[in-house]
XYZ file of C-alpha atoms in Angstrom:
750
model
C -0.302 0.022 -0.025
C 1.117 3.521 -0.901
C 2.220 5.567 2.322
C -0.242 8.051 1.442
C -3.038 5.877 1.179
C -3.607 5.948 4.824
C -4.531 9.607 4.753
C -8.036 10.874 4.184
C -8.912 13.098 1.081
C -8.529 16.450 2.878
C -5.082 15.311 4.421
C -3.791 13.836 1.118
C -4.813 17.204 -0.527
C -2.759 19.001 2.245
C 0.360 16.696 1.393
C 0.139 16.736 -2.487
C -0.328 20.704 -2.906
C 3.168 21.644 -2.722
C 3.525 24.863 -4.670
C 2.499 28.290 -3.633
C 0.937 29.423 -0.412
C -1.238 27.051 1.370
C -3.535 27.360 4.349
C -4.563 24.101 5.990
C -7.407 24.800 8.766
C -6.656 21.863 11.093
C -9.293 21.163 13.673
C -8.536 19.822 16.963
C -7.145 15.848 16.788
C -7.405 16.018 12.784
C -3.883 14.825 12.337
C -1.949 17.938 11.154
C 1.353 16.645 12.307
C 0.695 13.642 10.306
C 0.289 16.105 7.207
C 3.221 18.186 7.783
C 5.543 14.847 8.178
C 4.240 13.232 5.059
C 4.331 16.310 3.160
C 8.025 16.634 3.965
C 8.193 12.941 2.858
C 6.496 13.780 -0.431
C 8.474 16.688 -1.278
C 11.809 14.618 -0.707
C 10.592 11.071 -2.069
C 8.342 12.317 -5.097
C 9.312 15.770 -6.018
C 12.959 15.242 -5.738
C 13.671 18.180 -3.275
C 16.699 18.145 -1.339
C 16.005 17.888 2.321
C 18.112 20.819 3.170
C 15.909 23.076 1.332
C 12.855 22.143 3.780
C 12.133 23.778 6.905
C 9.411 22.983 9.507
C 8.846 25.352 12.069
C 6.619 25.378 15.288
C 6.505 26.700 18.844
C 7.666 23.948 21.475
C 10.776 21.728 21.515
C 8.424 19.009 22.357
C 6.558 19.427 18.854
C 9.730 19.969 17.075
C 11.049 16.682 18.604
C 7.971 14.665 17.428
C 8.021 16.118 13.902
C 11.680 15.409 13.702
C 11.194 11.656 14.700
C 8.260 11.084 12.283
C 10.061 12.606 9.422
C 12.986 10.466 10.300
C 10.901 7.379 10.327
C 9.065 8.163 6.928
C 12.227 9.620 4.882
C 15.129 7.557 6.376
C 18.423 8.696 5.168
C 19.039 12.262 4.523
C 16.186 13.212 6.760
C 18.229 14.719 9.278
C 19.168 17.497 6.767
C 15.436 18.674 7.065
C 15.218 21.914 9.045
C 12.889 21.086 12.034
C 12.808 23.814 14.745
C 11.213 26.089 17.208
C 10.793 29.804 16.210
C 13.250 30.909 18.662
C 15.893 28.256 18.049
C 15.675 29.039 14.270
C 16.549 32.491 15.164
C 19.262 31.719 17.381
C 20.852 29.634 14.765
C 20.652 32.407 12.068
C 21.708 35.120 14.769
C 24.940 32.709 15.796
C 25.975 32.974 12.264
C 25.143 36.583 11.358
C 24.478 38.431 14.480
C 27.692 40.829 13.963
C 25.652 42.351 11.234
C 22.970 43.658 13.688
C 25.598 44.341 16.390
C 25.720 41.307 18.547
C 28.780 39.056 19.108
C 28.170 35.365 18.314
C 28.348 34.301 21.962
C 25.464 36.295 23.150
C 23.587 35.373 26.182
C 19.812 34.689 26.190
C 18.014 36.094 29.212
C 15.067 34.514 30.630
C 12.063 36.125 32.522
C 13.981 36.245 35.694
C 17.206 37.810 34.124
C 15.002 40.352 32.305
C 13.516 41.229 35.777
C 17.044 41.729 37.386
C 18.015 43.774 34.543
C 15.046 46.037 34.685
C 15.850 46.511 38.385
C 18.998 48.085 37.403
C 17.491 50.117 34.846
C 14.663 51.625 36.976
C 17.493 52.362 39.881
C 19.445 54.070 37.106
C 16.786 56.349 35.771
C 15.439 56.729 39.623
C 12.207 55.205 39.045
C 9.920 54.299 42.106
C 9.134 50.635 41.448
C 6.307 50.735 44.112
C 4.494 53.003 41.756
C 5.805 51.400 38.035
C 6.704 47.742 38.727
C 9.465 46.253 36.515
C 6.809 43.646 35.329
C 4.654 46.465 33.842
C 7.732 48.043 31.957
C 8.736 44.587 30.775
C 5.158 43.826 29.523
C 5.024 47.118 27.668
C 8.553 46.571 26.059
C 7.506 42.748 24.887
C 4.450 43.838 23.282
C 6.343 46.572 21.540
C 8.746 44.015 20.290
C 6.031 41.675 19.096
C 4.717 44.568 16.887
C 8.349 45.248 15.813
C 8.689 48.477 17.429
C 11.905 49.541 18.525
C 12.989 52.247 21.087
C 13.157 54.873 18.793
C 9.934 54.533 16.943
C 8.247 54.051 20.440
C 9.802 57.267 21.739
C 8.420 59.011 18.470
C 5.057 57.546 18.880
C 4.948 58.426 22.760
C 5.502 62.406 22.090
C 3.109 64.319 24.370
C 2.180 61.532 26.457
C 3.940 61.393 29.789
C 3.304 57.827 30.652
C 4.498 56.413 27.435
C 7.607 58.838 27.060
C 8.602 57.352 30.564
C 8.243 53.853 29.079
C 10.161 54.905 26.148
C 12.912 55.920 28.556
C 12.991 52.696 30.100
C 12.810 50.635 26.839
C 15.958 52.711 25.488
C 17.979 52.043 28.599
C 16.976 48.582 28.942
C 17.726 47.963 25.364
C 21.154 49.575 25.748
C 22.030 47.523 28.693
C 20.948 44.342 26.993
C 23.416 45.099 24.110
C 26.171 46.065 26.412
C 25.830 42.873 28.222
C 25.870 41.147 24.808
C 22.366 39.525 25.659
C 19.086 39.103 23.877
C 15.781 38.586 25.772
C 13.292 35.996 23.860
C 11.503 39.041 21.988
C 14.856 40.242 20.504
C 15.682 36.622 19.079
C 12.828 37.271 16.741
C 13.085 40.966 16.220
C 16.801 41.139 15.680
C 16.421 38.139 13.001
C 13.505 40.070 11.145
C 15.895 43.278 11.169
C 18.669 41.323 9.566
C 16.495 39.686 6.996
C 14.659 42.936 6.208
C 17.896 44.947 5.845
C 20.706 42.667 4.789
C 19.862 41.723 1.350
C 22.933 39.104 1.336
C 21.716 37.148 4.334
C 18.009 37.364 3.125
C 18.942 35.918 -0.325
C 21.055 33.290 1.200
C 17.939 32.189 3.565
C 15.358 32.578 0.662
C 17.601 30.190 -1.612
C 18.287 27.699 1.376
C 14.450 27.279 2.474
C 12.609 26.624 -0.714
C 9.643 24.809 1.163
C 8.634 26.476 4.467
C 6.143 24.650 6.563
C 4.793 26.428 9.782
C 2.787 24.514 12.499
C 0.509 26.154 15.008
C 0.350 29.362 12.862
C -2.785 30.695 14.888
C -0.234 31.472 17.541
C 1.859 33.518 15.735
C 2.546 37.267 16.451
C 3.175 40.275 14.087
C 6.860 39.589 14.266
C 7.074 35.954 13.614
C 4.350 36.442 10.571
C 7.114 39.201 9.429
C 9.887 36.489 9.670
C 7.794 33.877 7.773
C 7.064 36.081 5.210
C 10.745 37.276 4.834
C 11.850 33.544 4.785
C 9.353 32.478 2.312
C 9.228 35.211 -0.171
C 11.538 34.170 -2.615
C 9.695 31.174 -3.817
C 6.468 31.706 -1.656
C 5.915 28.008 -1.053
C 4.767 28.619 2.254
C 2.350 26.009 3.968
C 0.808 27.149 7.294
C -1.376 24.738 9.590
C -3.403 26.064 12.443
C -6.914 26.437 13.822
C -8.360 29.796 14.310
C -10.443 28.199 16.943
C -7.623 27.594 19.237
C -6.041 30.929 19.056
C -5.676 31.451 22.755
C -2.438 33.403 23.219
C -3.637 36.999 22.844
C -1.990 37.892 26.017
C 1.519 36.623 24.773
C 1.054 38.602 21.396
C -0.420 36.104 19.356
C -2.447 37.926 16.230
C -5.327 35.806 15.236
C -5.707 37.999 12.321
C -2.671 36.093 10.857
C -4.706 33.377 9.933
C -8.037 34.805 9.703
C -6.716 37.172 7.021
C -4.304 34.686 5.268
C -6.013 34.991 1.987
C -5.439 38.646 1.949
C -1.735 38.664 2.630
C -1.329 35.536 0.039
C -4.380 36.021 -2.578
C -3.344 32.928 -4.530
C -3.389 30.635 -1.382
C -5.305 27.439 -1.667
C -7.352 26.757 1.679
C -7.796 23.226 2.800
C -10.029 21.992 5.625
C -9.261 19.178 8.076
C -12.363 18.437 9.979
C -12.230 14.742 10.687
C -11.257 14.066 14.066
C -9.300 10.956 15.245
C -9.117 11.878 19.081
C -12.542 12.371 20.721
C -15.813 10.647 20.974
C -18.920 12.138 18.914
C -20.527 13.937 22.079
C -17.397 15.520 23.019
C -16.841 16.937 19.697
C -20.672 17.735 19.222
C -20.228 19.674 22.517
C -17.032 21.355 21.146
C -18.875 22.477 18.007
C -21.808 23.818 19.736
C -19.680 26.104 21.978
C -17.319 27.478 19.499
C -20.400 28.166 17.111
C -21.085 31.360 19.403
C -17.877 32.940 18.332
C -18.265 35.242 15.213
C -14.541 36.125 14.601
C -13.662 32.506 12.993
C -13.558 30.495 9.867
C -16.453 28.215 9.458
C -15.451 24.478 9.985
C -17.320 21.663 12.201
C -15.376 18.525 13.640
C -16.949 15.016 13.113
C -15.613 11.523 13.576
C -16.395 8.104 12.628
C -15.939 7.122 16.275
C -19.148 6.323 18.570
C -20.854 9.050 20.446
C -19.584 7.632 23.751
C -20.494 8.846 27.049
C -22.280 12.073 27.755
C -20.867 14.955 29.069
C -21.118 15.256 33.088
C -21.901 18.836 34.583
C -21.595 18.881 38.256
C -22.219 22.042 40.389
C -20.951 22.015 44.106
C -21.925 24.441 46.873
C -18.200 25.076 47.472
C -14.687 24.907 45.831
C -13.592 22.350 48.459
C -16.579 20.064 47.541
C -15.867 20.457 43.934
C -11.911 19.464 44.563
C -12.809 16.673 46.937
C -15.476 14.879 44.312
C -12.875 15.301 41.557
C -10.322 13.474 43.591
C -12.931 10.943 44.708
C -13.944 10.234 41.086
C -10.670 9.711 39.900
C -9.821 7.436 42.715
C -13.013 5.283 42.097
C -11.980 5.080 38.317
C -8.701 3.919 39.099
C -9.725 1.441 41.631
C -12.340 0.017 39.330
C -9.587 -0.709 36.778
C -11.420 1.777 34.385
C -8.068 3.690 33.953
C -4.772 4.734 35.146
C -3.752 7.881 36.660
C -1.820 8.930 33.727
C -5.144 8.904 31.834
C -6.659 11.725 33.766
C -6.337 15.620 33.521
C -7.740 18.202 35.628
C -7.792 21.732 33.637
C -8.412 24.980 35.318
C -8.381 28.636 34.214
C -5.956 30.055 36.716
C -2.969 28.482 38.469
C -4.400 29.572 41.707
C -7.128 26.950 41.490
C -4.355 24.180 41.952
C -4.117 24.518 45.366
C -7.242 22.965 46.553
C -6.975 20.231 43.707
C -3.444 19.436 45.155
C -4.750 19.068 48.766
C -7.546 16.961 47.851
C -5.012 14.937 45.734
C -2.644 14.476 48.877
C -5.573 13.514 50.976
C -6.864 10.765 48.512
C -3.251 9.289 48.055
C -3.585 10.167 44.394
C -0.012 10.613 42.519
C -0.170 13.921 40.676
C 1.882 16.512 38.938
C 1.504 20.168 38.508
C 2.626 21.280 34.924
C 3.500 24.871 34.502
C 4.825 25.460 38.045
C 8.369 26.774 38.793
C 10.564 26.153 35.685
C 13.399 23.673 36.783
C 16.080 26.260 35.281
C 14.481 28.997 37.464
C 15.291 27.556 40.853
C 18.125 29.271 43.014
C 20.567 26.602 42.920
C 20.262 26.051 39.141
C 20.357 29.677 38.255
C 23.513 30.057 40.493
C 25.479 27.305 38.475
C 24.184 28.449 35.122
C 25.475 31.840 35.720
C 28.845 30.526 36.332
C 28.652 28.790 32.842
C 27.116 31.979 31.431
C 30.202 34.038 32.769
C 32.549 31.703 31.304
C 31.185 31.877 27.784
C 30.052 35.436 27.616
C 32.490 37.689 29.632
C 30.065 40.700 28.945
C 27.197 39.211 30.745
C 26.951 41.694 33.948
C 23.817 40.169 35.321
C 25.505 36.721 35.490
C 28.594 38.150 37.268
C 26.548 40.161 39.581
C 24.629 37.043 40.738
C 27.564 34.940 41.345
C 30.470 37.261 42.658
C 29.449 36.539 46.314
C 28.465 33.059 45.790
C 29.594 31.230 47.873
C 30.271 34.134 50.394
C 33.482 36.041 49.616
C 32.578 39.129 51.577
C 32.094 41.049 48.638
C 29.051 43.238 49.521
C 26.596 45.313 47.528
C 28.636 48.493 48.150
C 31.742 46.922 46.559
C 29.666 45.657 43.916
C 27.991 49.207 43.196
C 31.550 50.899 43.091
C 32.678 48.205 40.584
C 29.613 49.076 38.415
C 30.115 52.504 38.618
C 33.628 52.119 37.164
C 32.428 49.924 34.674
C 29.863 52.521 33.611
C 32.324 55.251 33.725
C 35.004 53.444 31.810
C 32.584 51.903 29.336
C 33.603 48.436 29.910
C 31.645 45.333 31.183
C 31.407 44.458 34.894
C 33.889 41.516 34.865
C 36.473 43.850 33.318
C 36.034 46.318 35.916
C 36.451 43.469 38.911
C 39.759 42.528 36.947
C 40.873 46.014 37.404
C 39.777 46.204 41.024
C 42.868 47.844 42.158
C 41.974 50.852 39.963
C 38.577 51.251 41.790
C 38.395 54.042 44.321
C 37.450 52.970 47.741
C 37.741 49.219 47.544
C 40.243 48.874 49.924
C 40.512 45.181 51.387
C 37.801 43.881 48.987
C 40.514 44.036 45.977
C 41.923 40.999 47.483
C 38.642 39.064 47.878
C 37.609 39.492 44.104
C 40.837 38.194 42.917
C 39.994 34.533 43.400
C 36.595 34.923 41.863
C 38.078 36.484 38.605
C 40.977 33.762 38.699
C 38.078 31.001 38.772
C 36.267 32.494 35.927
C 39.445 33.015 33.789
C 40.107 29.577 34.618
C 36.561 28.217 33.082
C 37.071 30.220 30.198
C 40.309 28.293 29.574
C 38.452 25.132 30.313
C 35.688 25.722 27.930
C 38.077 25.999 25.186
C 38.504 21.976 25.188
C 36.094 20.605 27.626
C 32.302 19.839 27.253
C 29.916 21.339 29.653
C 29.650 18.373 32.154
C 33.259 18.961 32.853
C 33.063 22.426 33.407
C 29.847 22.121 35.481
C 31.779 19.726 37.697
C 34.665 22.113 37.945
C 32.296 24.898 39.278
C 30.920 22.380 41.778
C 34.178 21.403 43.127
C 35.987 24.839 43.261
C 32.960 26.891 44.630
C 31.986 24.054 47.375
C 28.562 24.624 46.500
C 27.443 21.066 46.801
C 29.541 20.853 50.125
C 27.700 23.951 51.880
C 24.435 22.385 51.127
C 25.357 18.816 52.430
C 26.789 20.653 55.706
C 23.047 21.909 56.310
C 21.613 18.503 56.810
C 18.044 19.650 55.892
C 15.445 18.197 53.320
C 15.629 21.259 51.635
C 19.106 21.302 51.041
C 19.060 17.570 49.863
C 16.210 18.453 47.404
C 18.597 21.270 46.140
C 21.471 19.056 45.711
C 19.053 16.387 43.805
C 18.457 19.324 41.532
C 21.958 19.668 40.777
C 22.489 16.132 40.057
C 19.799 16.510 37.569
C 21.544 19.406 35.785
C 24.575 17.347 35.590
C 22.434 14.592 34.146
C 21.081 17.120 31.560
C 24.769 18.282 30.720
C 25.756 14.445 30.122
C 22.686 13.847 27.999
C 23.175 16.939 25.966
C 26.590 15.908 25.160
C 25.575 12.260 24.224
C 22.663 13.812 21.950
C 25.000 16.104 20.160
C 27.709 13.441 19.601
C 25.139 11.227 18.102
C 24.110 14.032 15.820
C 27.542 14.524 14.602
C 27.932 17.756 16.277
C 30.606 19.027 18.790
C 29.072 19.706 22.332
C 29.607 22.904 23.571
C 29.336 25.136 26.519
C 27.469 27.617 24.453
C 25.362 24.979 22.787
C 24.402 23.636 26.339
C 23.287 27.146 27.499
C 21.239 27.631 24.390
C 19.473 24.471 24.652
C 18.595 25.089 28.412
C 17.719 28.647 27.680
C 14.959 27.711 24.927
C 13.325 24.983 27.087
C 9.688 25.389 27.996
C 7.619 23.838 30.996
C 5.802 21.460 28.807
C 8.710 20.161 26.969
C 9.273 18.028 30.503
C 5.858 16.626 30.477
C 6.074 12.826 30.319
C 2.847 11.280 28.812
C 4.021 7.867 29.722
C 4.202 8.689 33.523
C 1.541 7.531 35.902
C 0.308 10.602 37.748
C -2.750 12.857 37.390
C -1.697 16.091 35.564
C -3.133 19.306 36.894
C -2.289 22.177 34.619
C -4.008 25.376 33.221
C -5.869 25.371 30.124
C -3.384 27.394 28.361
C -0.524 24.776 29.342
C -2.860 22.026 28.123
C -3.064 22.984 24.459
C -1.582 20.520 22.117
C -2.091 17.556 24.406
C -4.746 14.865 24.979
C -5.953 12.584 27.570
C -8.638 9.993 27.853
C -10.297 11.322 30.940
C -10.729 15.232 31.406
C -12.252 17.379 34.183
C -12.751 20.789 33.548
C -12.897 22.769 37.001
C -14.077 26.021 37.882
C -16.683 26.458 35.148
C -18.296 29.728 36.554
C -18.892 33.161 35.084
C -16.491 35.373 36.417
C -13.826 32.673 36.528
C -14.310 31.210 33.260
C -14.731 33.393 31.415
C -12.908 35.565 33.630
C -14.661 38.869 35.216
C -11.884 41.100 33.615
C -12.832 39.605 29.990
C -16.664 40.365 30.897
C -16.262 43.992 32.084
C -13.485 44.615 29.260
C -13.917 47.628 26.746
C -13.730 44.965 24.089
C -15.702 42.703 25.905
C -17.071 40.506 22.719
C -13.319 40.022 21.492
C -12.350 39.000 25.179
C -15.407 36.765 25.540
C -14.399 35.084 22.279
C -11.015 34.447 23.324
C -12.039 32.524 26.375
C -14.582 30.769 24.707
C -11.613 29.421 22.212
C -9.876 28.435 25.410
C -13.099 26.429 26.611
C -13.065 24.685 23.220
C -9.423 23.797 23.363
C -10.168 22.268 27.031
C -13.229 20.279 25.710
C -11.244 19.036 22.532
C -8.339 17.490 25.119
C -10.842 14.802 26.110
C -10.778 11.480 24.115
C -13.218 9.408 25.913
C -14.865 11.263 28.987
C -15.425 15.051 29.860
C -16.669 16.173 33.073
C -17.322 20.010 33.732
C -17.505 21.015 37.491
C -18.408 24.508 39.240
C -18.673 25.813 42.464
C -21.411 28.184 43.608
C -18.997 29.731 46.134
C -15.248 30.242 45.758
C -12.333 31.941 47.874
C -10.706 34.425 45.727
C -8.241 36.899 46.822
C -9.211 36.499 50.392
C -12.815 36.911 49.558
C -15.573 34.603 49.360
C -17.210 35.017 45.868
C -20.628 33.724 44.398
C -20.860 32.775 40.755
C -23.486 31.458 38.214
C -22.679 28.396 35.892
C -20.567 29.468 33.083
C -22.267 30.606 30.059
C -19.951 28.160 28.126
C -21.631 25.241 29.925
C -25.035 26.737 28.935
C -24.136 26.639 25.367
C -23.799 22.811 25.252
C -27.168 21.287 24.175
C -29.110 19.424 26.782
C -29.104 16.325 24.811
C -25.276 15.912 25.010
C -25.160 16.233 28.924
C -25.927 13.204 31.563
C -29.248 13.913 33.042
C -29.856 17.022 30.842
C -28.172 20.564 31.465
C -31.242 22.197 33.266
C -32.303 19.003 35.079
C -31.761 19.844 38.792
C -30.982 16.309 39.856
C -28.843 15.932 43.168
C -25.704 13.663 42.708
C -26.030 10.657 44.306
C -23.221 10.660 46.489
C -22.184 14.132 47.247
C -25.130 16.378 47.017
C -23.998 17.897 44.111
C -26.309 18.922 41.391
C -26.165 19.415 37.628
C -27.666 22.080 35.910
C -26.515 25.141 37.502
C -29.444 25.285 40.217
C -30.109 24.236 43.293
C -32.423 20.700 43.482
C -35.190 22.996 45.144
C -34.734 25.955 42.933
C -35.214 25.902 38.819
C -32.870 27.700 36.532
C -35.679 30.333 35.783
C -36.396 30.790 39.582
C -32.565 31.597 40.225
C -32.431 34.204 37.442
C -35.645 36.073 38.857
C -35.137 35.949 42.609
C -36.430 39.565 43.927
C -33.810 41.993 44.424
C -33.917 42.393 48.269
C -31.090 42.238 50.782
C -30.003 38.736 51.236
C -27.527 37.131 53.696
C -25.589 34.181 52.898
C -23.756 31.722 55.198
C -20.311 30.960 53.760
C -19.817 27.209 54.307
C -16.253 26.383 55.612
C -15.361 29.912 56.169
C -17.625 30.799 59.022
C -18.232 34.485 57.612
C -21.477 36.024 56.885
C -21.126 38.138 53.613
C -23.936 40.816 53.283
C -25.545 41.398 49.821
C -27.582 44.789 49.923
C -30.379 45.891 47.583
C -29.527 47.941 44.617
C -30.335 51.699 44.411
C -31.152 51.405 40.992
C -33.548 48.961 38.831
C -34.182 48.258 35.288
C -34.628 51.159 33.151
C -32.935 53.476 35.426
C -30.359 55.913 34.247
C -26.880 55.156 36.011
C -23.236 56.436 35.621
C -20.007 54.526 35.651
C -16.589 55.887 36.587
C -15.156 54.683 33.318
C -18.070 54.002 31.001
C -19.980 57.118 31.451
C -23.695 57.329 31.425
C -26.238 54.701 30.196
C -29.526 52.769 30.993
C -29.926 49.485 32.955
C -30.888 46.915 30.554
C -31.434 44.003 32.823
C -30.485 42.940 36.264
C -29.982 39.133 37.299
C -29.223 37.607 40.570
C -25.777 36.030 40.579
C -25.672 34.558 43.938
C -23.641 36.675 46.122
C -23.856 39.607 43.637
C -25.876 40.754 40.910
C -25.003 40.795 37.422
C -26.055 44.227 35.825
C -26.171 44.836 32.041
C -25.988 48.397 31.050
C -26.437 50.024 27.699
C -23.890 52.886 27.951
C -24.435 56.016 25.659
C -20.837 55.866 24.184
C -19.300 52.404 25.047
C -22.221 50.228 24.215
C -23.736 47.284 26.204
C -21.609 46.100 29.062
C -22.021 43.281 31.739
C -20.759 43.621 35.315
C -21.229 42.723 38.704
C -22.719 45.192 40.879
C -20.155 45.427 43.600
C -17.381 46.059 41.012
C -19.179 48.362 38.753
C -20.174 50.882 41.686
C -22.893 52.183 39.535
C -24.734 55.519 40.785
C -28.315 56.105 39.860
C -28.599 59.602 38.102
C -31.786 61.530 37.587
């Protein structure tokens, strides 16, 4: 049988349509990776394209590794020449070779979020900015957004003229970028932005890569931002053989800069494009897909498509609402334990997904109490842990002598009696002489006022110089071992004799294992393992890359982290208006767009499930130290009744826990809940022992009211949402908005 006979007709069309721009709209679970890998095999085997003229680009190392393995299996010899990479890894590779043309040395350091924050602290201190009023994170977010849109410091400053706040941000942006450059460092946004700059303004480099990459394939295209779109356009504009694969219904990273218009308007950017829809799903049962289709159909900003499957309908979806979040978490744990105990599944078959990280605490507590093995994905990144950062900074200082952040972090680790005053004097000297911090430390005797600190600095500078010599002919594992031995880092931890210290030693052992594994993999690939290569690999790793699909534990993760994964049994917890969709999306100026993004996130959650899906909600939940009351999520109500076990609006109590389906108490219908008289009510908060007073509103439907941000409007509707009232107002200039009364603080006007 021909290799391509296993593909359905739409998949086959995606494989065989090789020339010109192609947009493959790949619904969840429709086999997009299969199409991409077979497409690469077809280009090589049937079209005679040299493997080194093909590039496949995606977002995560995990996805890139999977694609790499599948292409190798299909193509065999020569497949290793296909360039399979993440966006950031591809840009690093380009900049390592041609970075000098945009002002960076080949040994530049890649700064992670922690490095960025530390650098921003220095910038704010130098500019005398009060970080209690303007946080480092707020400046970093503004700068990241600007880089996503390819707006540099100069253009940002020009656009900010006349606006005091934006001008202040421009000043910070300029200084931040100057410090990065002085440190020969780039943040993640720079990797894309500087590569675009290189390709746009250097005709020689652009021509080189356009000739090299004759067929470009891009996965998860709906997640690209403006800078990534421009990178793709520049790389593919030579022959225009661009194939992008994505699903606008799974565009959920707007907060990271993803621009859904890239996929929605693809045919405008590439008028000759061929559009192919993959709608047959190979993952989920019929009822799960029908629920997903019903929810996402409420979005206006999407391309029309509908998932279907040849599989059976399977079990109906369960919707469970509890009095409190404690009961919700408890019942989820009970159900998992019962299913595993009955032999229906293994722990590794189950995922509990939630909208916000804060929801994990209760779930984690209940898993522990029930003796259920679990893992939280998306917690503290391994490489952000203190001991790992310390040792990596030694390696960074050995590799890139201009990295002031790395040097400043480790100059007194272990303690050498070098204090903040000494470091400040050295930094001032470096600034005055226009040299890097390490260069200043090497000239310590020239720095006024250091006194006895000069002798304390010498062992440190000697160590770094020795490590740099070692790096010339030793691999990262040997250099790491040298750091550990000469600093006594592990010996100090062993002397503490605590569980925490032992855990940190185990993390260091894991870092050593990573260094050894890197060397083995590089050697097997015919490459020379280098310190720079190791630092690059660990800098580009993501939390999700460490997820092990074969591990036997329940996975707890946010919905954003779950994208691209699948599980036989899925619990979506916290399905409440105000939590999911979030309160901020409900009251946002562009509420319709924000709600649609939240709905896409719900669609992603639903389509992670293969066999069973359970949606849970709590009437009462502690948030930010306050007990909040919420109505059942509007997304749950968008699922047709016939797809839900017991019927979505049938108020049947759960047989074991007193939970109930349908969003209403067994004694109260949904209609009754929505039409409760607007009188003062008092609620006893279970598990918290506090009484929360909800007073009558000073306005009613039809009254004119004033909002501090949206101005004047007319009350269109008032619904009782439990602890709070949900008020709908038609504002004179801002349109219709829904909000909770306690937050809105509306004032009745005559």
